Amino acid sequence: MLNILVAGLSFFVSLFLYPLFIKLLNQRQHQQIVSEFSLDSFKAKAKTPSLGGVLFVLVPVLIFMMVFPKALLKAEVLLVLLVYLAYGLIGFADDYKIILEKNNKGISARLKFFLQLVLAAVFYFFFRQYLSSSITIYALDWSFDLGILYFIFVLFVFTGASNAVNLTDGMDGLAGGTSLIALVPFSVFAYLQGNLEILAFVLALMGSLLAYLWFNKHPAKIFMGDTGSLALGAVLAALALVLKQEFSFIFIAGVFIFETLCVMIQIGSVKLFKRRVFKYTPIHYSFTLSGWKESSVVRFFWALGFVFMLIGLFMGVL
């Protein structure tokens, strides 16, 4: 019952706050700064306020803490919350620098990546005794121990997931919708494992994210910014580690991995062969250059994310 309560509270509080937050951001001209290299069809989004991730980071965390204060005594819960807030803070620093300086540079990519690595290392150091270094493939009833290599794995998962969601955040409703879909199996895993506190937080996050999507659907009234995308990627990674669904996460995060691989292939091809493999990356932009409407591209990626989610769910519950 309390799980439903936190989900409902998170949804309705966020639904109430977003119009006020959007109005405040517009009044202060805290709006999206579009790169000169952006597609012409997306330059019209320049006046849409960013920082939408602030609410769906803070609201579910605060509501969860109010309803489940004793849950903070559990290491795995504390890890998930701190990861979510900390990576959101990196994103906020980037977003706010962009707003203040009125350009699309933000903090440097190297500094951002360094901070992500440092946070991952710090979290691993303080919570390593609560994290098993074994990886389980439930569908095959097989597990293997990474040993000391698990530390490298944790660094890779946190930085990779946070940046992958960030790359996916380029169209109205795209990153928010695919992230919401990716959260579904973690609610199932938490329920099946009897981890009701993690379940409650996931539901609270889903409630707030659903409210955000109402205002982020095309034409978007607000964007999540790096505050939201980095936080979402990191919290998905944290949930995978805490619930021991590292292998399933490969499928659950299928859309984000697909987007990232396409970017890597494009960069590699340009550097090595001086030619592009795709019309534009991240790959979702290639669809619009091929004549797709933005809303059609988003629905396609939602459907793709849903298929990946079902595969990941299947792999995790067998």
GROMACS .gro file of C-alpha atoms in nm:
model
  318
    1MET     CA    1   0.000   0.000   0.000
    2LEU     CA    2   0.281   0.241   0.088
    3ASN     CA    3   0.445   0.165  -0.247
    4ILE     CA    4   0.134   0.284  -0.429
    5LEU     CA    5   0.123   0.587  -0.199
    6VAL     CA    6   0.476   0.705  -0.283
    7ALA     CA    7   0.416   0.651  -0.655
    8GLY     CA    8   0.093   0.849  -0.644
    9LEU     CA    9   0.237   1.127  -0.431
   10SER     CA   10   0.542   1.157  -0.653
   11PHE     CA   11   0.326   1.176  -0.964
   12PHE     CA   12   0.076   1.433  -0.837
   13VAL     CA   13   0.331   1.652  -0.659
   14SER     CA   14   0.543   1.660  -0.975
   15LEU     CA   15   0.236   1.724  -1.190
   16PHE     CA   16   0.153   2.022  -0.967
   17LEU     CA   17   0.507   2.161  -0.953
   18TYR     CA   18   0.610   2.135  -1.318
   19PRO     CA   19   0.386   2.420  -1.448
   20LEU     CA   20   0.517   2.647  -1.171
   21PHE     CA   21   0.876   2.539  -1.240
   22ILE     CA   22   0.838   2.594  -1.615
   23LYS     CA   23   0.697   2.942  -1.553
   24LEU     CA   24   0.988   3.025  -1.319
   25LEU     CA   25   1.248   2.902  -1.568
   26ASN     CA   26   1.090   3.105  -1.848
   27GLN     CA   27   1.080   3.418  -1.633
   28ARG     CA   28   1.450   3.380  -1.555
   29GLN     CA   29   1.527   3.284  -1.916
   30HIS     CA   30   1.683   2.955  -1.809
   31GLN     CA   31   1.629   2.811  -2.152
   32GLN     CA   32   1.788   2.553  -2.378
   33ILE     CA   33   2.096   2.668  -2.570
   34VAL     CA   34   2.105   2.486  -2.903
   35SER     CA   35   2.438   2.411  -3.069
   36GLU     CA   36   2.511   2.574  -3.404
   37PHE     CA   37   2.569   2.221  -3.536
   38SER     CA   38   2.216   2.109  -3.449
   39LEU     CA   39   1.974   2.016  -3.725
   40ASP     CA   40   1.772   2.313  -3.849
   41SER     CA   41   1.446   2.143  -3.752
   42PHE     CA   42   1.560   2.133  -3.389
   43LYS     CA   43   1.688   2.490  -3.357
   44ALA     CA   44   1.334   2.606  -3.282
   45LYS     CA   45   1.368   2.432  -2.944
   46ALA     CA   46   1.617   2.695  -2.831
   47LYS     CA   47   1.362   2.881  -2.618
   48THR     CA   48   1.238   2.573  -2.433
   49PRO     CA   49   1.347   2.575  -2.067
   50SER     CA   50   1.591   2.311  -1.949
   51LEU     CA   51   1.658   2.181  -1.595
   52GLY     CA   52   1.345   1.964  -1.600
   53GLY     CA   53   1.545   1.685  -1.441
   54VAL     CA   54   1.570   1.883  -1.117
   55LEU     CA   55   1.215   1.794  -1.015
   56PHE     CA   56   1.215   1.425  -1.105
   57VAL     CA   57   1.545   1.390  -0.920
   58LEU     CA   58   1.444   1.571  -0.602
   59VAL     CA   59   1.071   1.497  -0.570
   60PRO     CA   60   1.083   1.114  -0.561
   61VAL     CA   61   1.386   1.115  -0.331
   62LEU     CA   62   1.224   1.353  -0.082
   63ILE     CA   63   0.887   1.175  -0.085
   64PHE     CA   64   1.055   0.837  -0.046
   65MET     CA   65   1.259   0.965   0.251
   66MET     CA   66   0.946   1.105   0.415
   67VAL     CA   67   0.749   0.781   0.381
   68PHE     CA   68   1.039   0.539   0.438
   69PRO     CA   69   1.285   0.720   0.670
   70LYS     CA   70   1.423   0.397   0.815
   71ALA     CA   71   1.510   0.271   0.467
   72LEU     CA   72   1.810   0.504   0.469
   73LEU     CA   73   1.972   0.266   0.717
   74LYS     CA   74   1.995   0.005   0.441
   75ALA     CA   75   2.317   0.027   0.242
   76GLU     CA   76   2.169  -0.068  -0.095
   77VAL     CA   77   1.895   0.195  -0.063
   78LEU     CA   78   2.144   0.461   0.040
   79LEU     CA   79   2.368   0.371  -0.254
   80VAL     CA   80   2.086   0.408  -0.506
   81LEU     CA   81   1.973   0.744  -0.364
   82LEU     CA   82   2.323   0.890  -0.339
   83VAL     CA   83   2.414   0.779  -0.690
   84TYR     CA   84   2.096   0.937  -0.826
   85LEU     CA   85   2.156   1.268  -0.649
   86ALA     CA   86   2.531   1.284  -0.714
   87TYR     CA   87   2.513   1.223  -1.088
   88GLY     CA   88   2.221   1.463  -1.106
   89LEU     CA   89   2.445   1.723  -0.941
   90ILE     CA   90   2.711   1.677  -1.211
   91GLY     CA   91   2.443   1.729  -1.473
   92PHE     CA   92   2.308   2.035  -1.292
   93ALA     CA   93   2.654   2.193  -1.285
   94ASP     CA   94   2.678   2.140  -1.661
   95ASP     CA   95   2.327   2.271  -1.730
   96TYR     CA   96   2.367   2.578  -1.511
   97LYS     CA   97   2.701   2.670  -1.667
   98ILE     CA   98   2.537   2.657  -2.009
   99ILE     CA   99   2.256   2.883  -1.889
  100LEU     CA  100   2.489   3.134  -1.722
  101GLU     CA  101   2.733   3.159  -2.012
  102LYS     CA  102   2.463   3.150  -2.282
  103ASN     CA  103   2.645   2.889  -2.491
  104ASN     CA  104   2.624   2.515  -2.540
  105LYS     CA  105   2.966   2.428  -2.396
  106GLY     CA  106   2.895   2.365  -2.029
  107ILE     CA  107   3.167   2.196  -1.829
  108SER     CA  108   3.427   2.021  -2.043
  109ALA     CA  109   3.363   1.664  -2.155
  110ARG     CA  110   3.688   1.555  -1.991
  111LEU     CA  111   3.596   1.709  -1.655
  112LYS     CA  112   3.247   1.561  -1.671
  113PHE     CA  113   3.385   1.216  -1.749
  114PHE     CA  114   3.645   1.250  -1.473
  115LEU     CA  115   3.378   1.342  -1.218
  116GLN     CA  116   3.167   1.046  -1.325
  117LEU     CA  117   3.463   0.812  -1.280
  118VAL     CA  118   3.551   0.959  -0.941
  119LEU     CA  119   3.195   0.922  -0.814
  120ALA     CA  120   3.178   0.563  -0.934
  121ALA     CA  121   3.507   0.485  -0.759
  122VAL     CA  122   3.396   0.656  -0.437
  123PHE     CA  123   3.065   0.471  -0.430
  124TYR     CA  124   3.239   0.141  -0.495
  125PHE     CA  125   3.492   0.206  -0.218
  126PHE     CA  126   3.228   0.283   0.045
  127PHE     CA  127   2.973   0.020  -0.059
  128ARG     CA  128   3.192  -0.261  -0.196
  129GLN     CA  129   3.117  -0.487   0.101
  130TYR     CA  130   2.749  -0.480   0.004
  131LEU     CA  131   2.812  -0.556  -0.365
  132SER     CA  132   2.881  -0.909  -0.483
  133SER     CA  133   3.147  -0.937  -0.752
  134SER     CA  134   2.968  -1.227  -0.919
  135ILE     CA  135   2.764  -1.187  -1.237
  136THR     CA  136   2.463  -1.416  -1.277
  137ILE     CA  137   2.296  -1.516  -1.602
  138TYR     CA  138   1.967  -1.640  -1.460
  139ALA     CA  139   1.835  -1.779  -1.788
  140LEU     CA  140   2.134  -2.016  -1.803
  141ASP     CA  141   2.155  -2.069  -1.427
  142TRP     CA  142   2.521  -1.974  -1.450
  143SER     CA  143   2.735  -1.725  -1.261
  144PHE     CA  144   3.097  -1.620  -1.264
  145ASP     CA  145   3.308  -1.408  -1.030
  146LEU     CA  146   3.488  -1.103  -1.168
  147GLY     CA  147   3.694  -1.061  -0.852
  148ILE     CA  148   3.901  -0.742  -0.855
  149LEU     CA  149   3.783  -0.673  -1.211
  150TYR     CA  150   3.439  -0.595  -1.069
  151PHE     CA  151   3.576  -0.253  -0.971
  152ILE     CA  152   3.655  -0.178  -1.336
  153PHE     CA  153   3.315  -0.314  -1.430
  154VAL     CA  154   3.142  -0.077  -1.187
  155LEU     CA  155   3.329   0.223  -1.329
  156PHE     CA  156   3.232   0.119  -1.680
  157VAL     CA  157   2.865   0.062  -1.597
  158PHE     CA  158   2.815   0.394  -1.417
  159THR     CA  159   2.995   0.612  -1.671
  160GLY     CA  160   2.862   0.417  -1.967
  161ALA     CA  161   2.499   0.418  -1.858
  162SER     CA  162   2.489   0.784  -1.757
  163ASN     CA  163   2.647   0.898  -2.085
  164ALA     CA  164   2.432   0.661  -2.292
  165VAL     CA  165   2.108   0.809  -2.158
  166ASN     CA  166   2.255   1.154  -2.214
  167LEU     CA  167   2.317   1.071  -2.582
  168THR     CA  168   1.958   0.949  -2.616
  169ASP     CA  169   1.814   1.275  -2.483
  170GLY     CA  170   1.762   1.458  -2.811
  171MET     CA  171   1.392   1.451  -2.893
  172ASP     CA  172   1.071   1.532  -2.708
  173GLY     CA  173   0.987   1.239  -2.483
  174LEU     CA  174   1.267   1.014  -2.607
  175ALA     CA  175   1.501   0.977  -2.307
  176GLY     CA  176   1.220   1.015  -2.054
  177GLY     CA  177   1.002   0.753  -2.219
  178THR     CA  178   1.276   0.497  -2.276
  179SER     CA  179   1.401   0.547  -1.919
  180LEU     CA  180   1.050   0.497  -1.781
  181ILE     CA  181   1.023   0.172  -1.977
  182ALA     CA  182   1.366   0.061  -1.854
  183LEU     CA  183   1.260   0.115  -1.492
  184VAL     CA  184   0.969  -0.131  -1.519
  185PRO     CA  185   1.171  -0.454  -1.489
  186PHE     CA  186   1.358  -0.320  -1.187
  187SER     CA  187   1.027  -0.276  -1.006
  188VAL     CA  188   0.950  -0.641  -1.087
  189PHE     CA  189   1.295  -0.761  -0.977
  190ALA     CA  190   1.269  -0.567  -0.649
  191TYR     CA  191   0.923  -0.709  -0.581
  192LEU     CA  192   1.029  -1.067  -0.652
  193GLN     CA  193   1.334  -1.027  -0.428
  194GLY     CA  194   1.121  -0.885  -0.148
  195ASN     CA  195   1.314  -0.557  -0.154
  196LEU     CA  196   1.015  -0.335  -0.084
  197GLU     CA  197   1.221  -0.021  -0.018
  198ILE     CA  198   1.390  -0.035  -0.358
  199LEU     CA  199   1.051  -0.113  -0.512
  200ALA     CA  200   0.901   0.194  -0.346
  201PHE     CA  201   1.177   0.422  -0.473
  202VAL     CA  202   1.154   0.287  -0.827
  203LEU     CA  203   0.777   0.344  -0.826
  204ALA     CA  204   0.824   0.696  -0.686
  205LEU     CA  205   1.075   0.771  -0.961
  206MET     CA  206   0.842   0.630  -1.226
  207GLY     CA  207   0.558   0.846  -1.095
  208SER     CA  208   0.762   1.166  -1.113
  209LEU     CA  209   0.906   1.074  -1.454
  210LEU     CA  210   0.556   1.009  -1.587
  211ALA     CA  211   0.452   1.359  -1.477
  212TYR     CA  212   0.762   1.504  -1.647
  213LEU     CA  213   0.669   1.325  -1.970
  214TRP     CA  214   0.334   1.501  -1.971
  215PHE     CA  215   0.519   1.830  -2.016
  216ASN     CA  216   0.802   1.686  -2.226
  217LYS     CA  217   0.579   1.527  -2.490
  218HIS     CA  218   0.586   1.692  -2.832
  219PRO     CA  219   0.590   1.990  -2.845
  220ALA     CA  220   0.794   1.989  -2.525
  221LYS     CA  221   0.742   2.261  -2.267
  222ILE     CA  222   1.058   2.158  -2.078
  223PHE     CA  223   1.370   1.944  -2.124
  224MET     CA  224   1.540   1.731  -1.859
  225GLY     CA  225   1.893   1.857  -1.935
  226ASP     CA  226   2.204   1.674  -1.819
  227THR     CA  227   2.062   1.695  -1.466
  228GLY     CA  228   1.804   1.437  -1.561
  229SER     CA  229   1.986   1.227  -1.820
  230LEU     CA  230   2.303   1.166  -1.617
  231ALA     CA  231   2.098   1.091  -1.305
  232LEU     CA  232   1.868   0.848  -1.487
  233GLY     CA  233   2.153   0.656  -1.647
  234ALA     CA  234   2.339   0.629  -1.318
  235VAL     CA  235   2.037   0.520  -1.116
  236LEU     CA  236   1.954   0.250  -1.372
  237ALA     CA  237   2.311   0.124  -1.335
  238ALA     CA  238   2.287   0.136  -0.954
  239LEU     CA  239   1.963  -0.063  -0.960
  240ALA     CA  240   2.122  -0.324  -1.186
  241LEU     CA  241   2.414  -0.364  -0.944
  242VAL     CA  242   2.208  -0.368  -0.624
  243LEU     CA  243   1.949  -0.612  -0.760
  244LYS     CA  244   2.221  -0.827  -0.925
  245GLN     CA  245   2.079  -0.785  -1.273
  246GLU     CA  246   2.399  -0.681  -1.448
  247PHE     CA  247   2.351  -0.923  -1.738
  248SER     CA  248   1.982  -0.840  -1.779
  249PHE     CA  249   2.078  -0.473  -1.786
  250ILE     CA  250   2.247  -0.526  -2.123
  251PHE     CA  251   1.902  -0.587  -2.271
  252ILE     CA  252   1.707  -0.345  -2.052
  253ALA     CA  253   1.939  -0.065  -2.163
  254GLY     CA  254   1.929  -0.185  -2.524
  255VAL     CA  255   1.814   0.146  -2.674
  256PHE     CA  256   2.082   0.341  -2.489
  257ILE     CA  257   2.352   0.091  -2.589
  258PHE     CA  258   2.233   0.103  -2.952
  259GLU     CA  259   2.253   0.484  -2.954
  260THR     CA  260   2.601   0.479  -2.802
  261LEU     CA  261   2.737   0.212  -3.038
  262CYS     CA  262   2.614   0.410  -3.339
  263VAL     CA  263   2.796   0.720  -3.214
  264MET     CA  264   3.115   0.520  -3.156
  265ILE     CA  265   3.095   0.363  -3.503
  266GLN     CA  266   3.039   0.703  -3.660
  267ILE     CA  267   3.334   0.863  -3.482
  268GLY     CA  268   3.560   0.568  -3.560
  269SER     CA  269   3.463   0.567  -3.927
  270VAL     CA  270   3.518   0.941  -3.965
  271LYS     CA  271   3.858   0.928  -3.796
  272LEU     CA  272   3.983   0.617  -3.977
  273PHE     CA  273   3.816   0.638  -4.318
  274LYS     CA  274   3.704   1.003  -4.341
  275ARG     CA  275   3.348   0.894  -4.415
  276ARG     CA  276   3.020   0.866  -4.228
  277VAL     CA  277   2.832   0.542  -4.176
  278PHE     CA  278   2.511   0.718  -4.070
  279LYS     CA  279   2.354   1.042  -4.188
  280TYR     CA  280   2.379   1.188  -3.838
  281THR     CA  281   2.442   1.073  -3.484
  282PRO     CA  282   2.302   1.018  -3.229
  283ILE     CA  283   2.116   0.781  -3.459
  284HIS     CA  284   1.766   0.909  -3.380
  285TYR     CA  285   1.845   1.222  -3.584
  286SER     CA  286   1.916   1.007  -3.891
  287PHE     CA  287   1.551   0.903  -3.892
  288THR     CA  288   1.434   1.264  -3.919
  289LEU     CA  289   1.679   1.324  -4.204
  290SER     CA  290   1.518   1.026  -4.376
  291GLY     CA  291   1.179   1.196  -4.358
  292TRP     CA  292   1.038   1.062  -4.031
  293LYS     CA  293   0.841   1.294  -3.804
  294GLU     CA  294   0.994   1.348  -3.461
  295SER     CA  295   0.694   1.195  -3.286
  296SER     CA  296   0.718   0.885  -3.509
  297VAL     CA  297   1.087   0.842  -3.426
  298VAL     CA  298   1.012   0.867  -3.055
  299ARG     CA  299   0.731   0.612  -3.076
  300PHE     CA  300   0.960   0.376  -3.269
  301PHE     CA  301   1.231   0.401  -3.002
  302TRP     CA  302   0.972   0.353  -2.728
  303ALA     CA  303   0.858   0.034  -2.902
  304LEU     CA  304   1.219  -0.078  -2.942
  305GLY     CA  305   1.280  -0.004  -2.574
  306PHE     CA  306   0.971  -0.204  -2.481
  307VAL     CA  307   1.098  -0.508  -2.673
  308PHE     CA  308   1.441  -0.479  -2.511
  309MET     CA  309   1.273  -0.440  -2.172
  310LEU     CA  310   1.073  -0.760  -2.217
  311ILE     CA  311   1.388  -0.951  -2.313
  312GLY     CA  312   1.571  -0.813  -2.009
  313LEU     CA  313   1.277  -0.896  -1.783
  314PHE     CA  314   1.265  -1.248  -1.923
  315MET     CA  315   1.641  -1.292  -1.871
  316GLY     CA  316   1.616  -1.165  -1.514
  317VAL     CA  317   1.327  -1.369  -1.378
  318LEU     CA  318   1.409  -1.715  -1.514
   0.00000   0.00000   0.00000
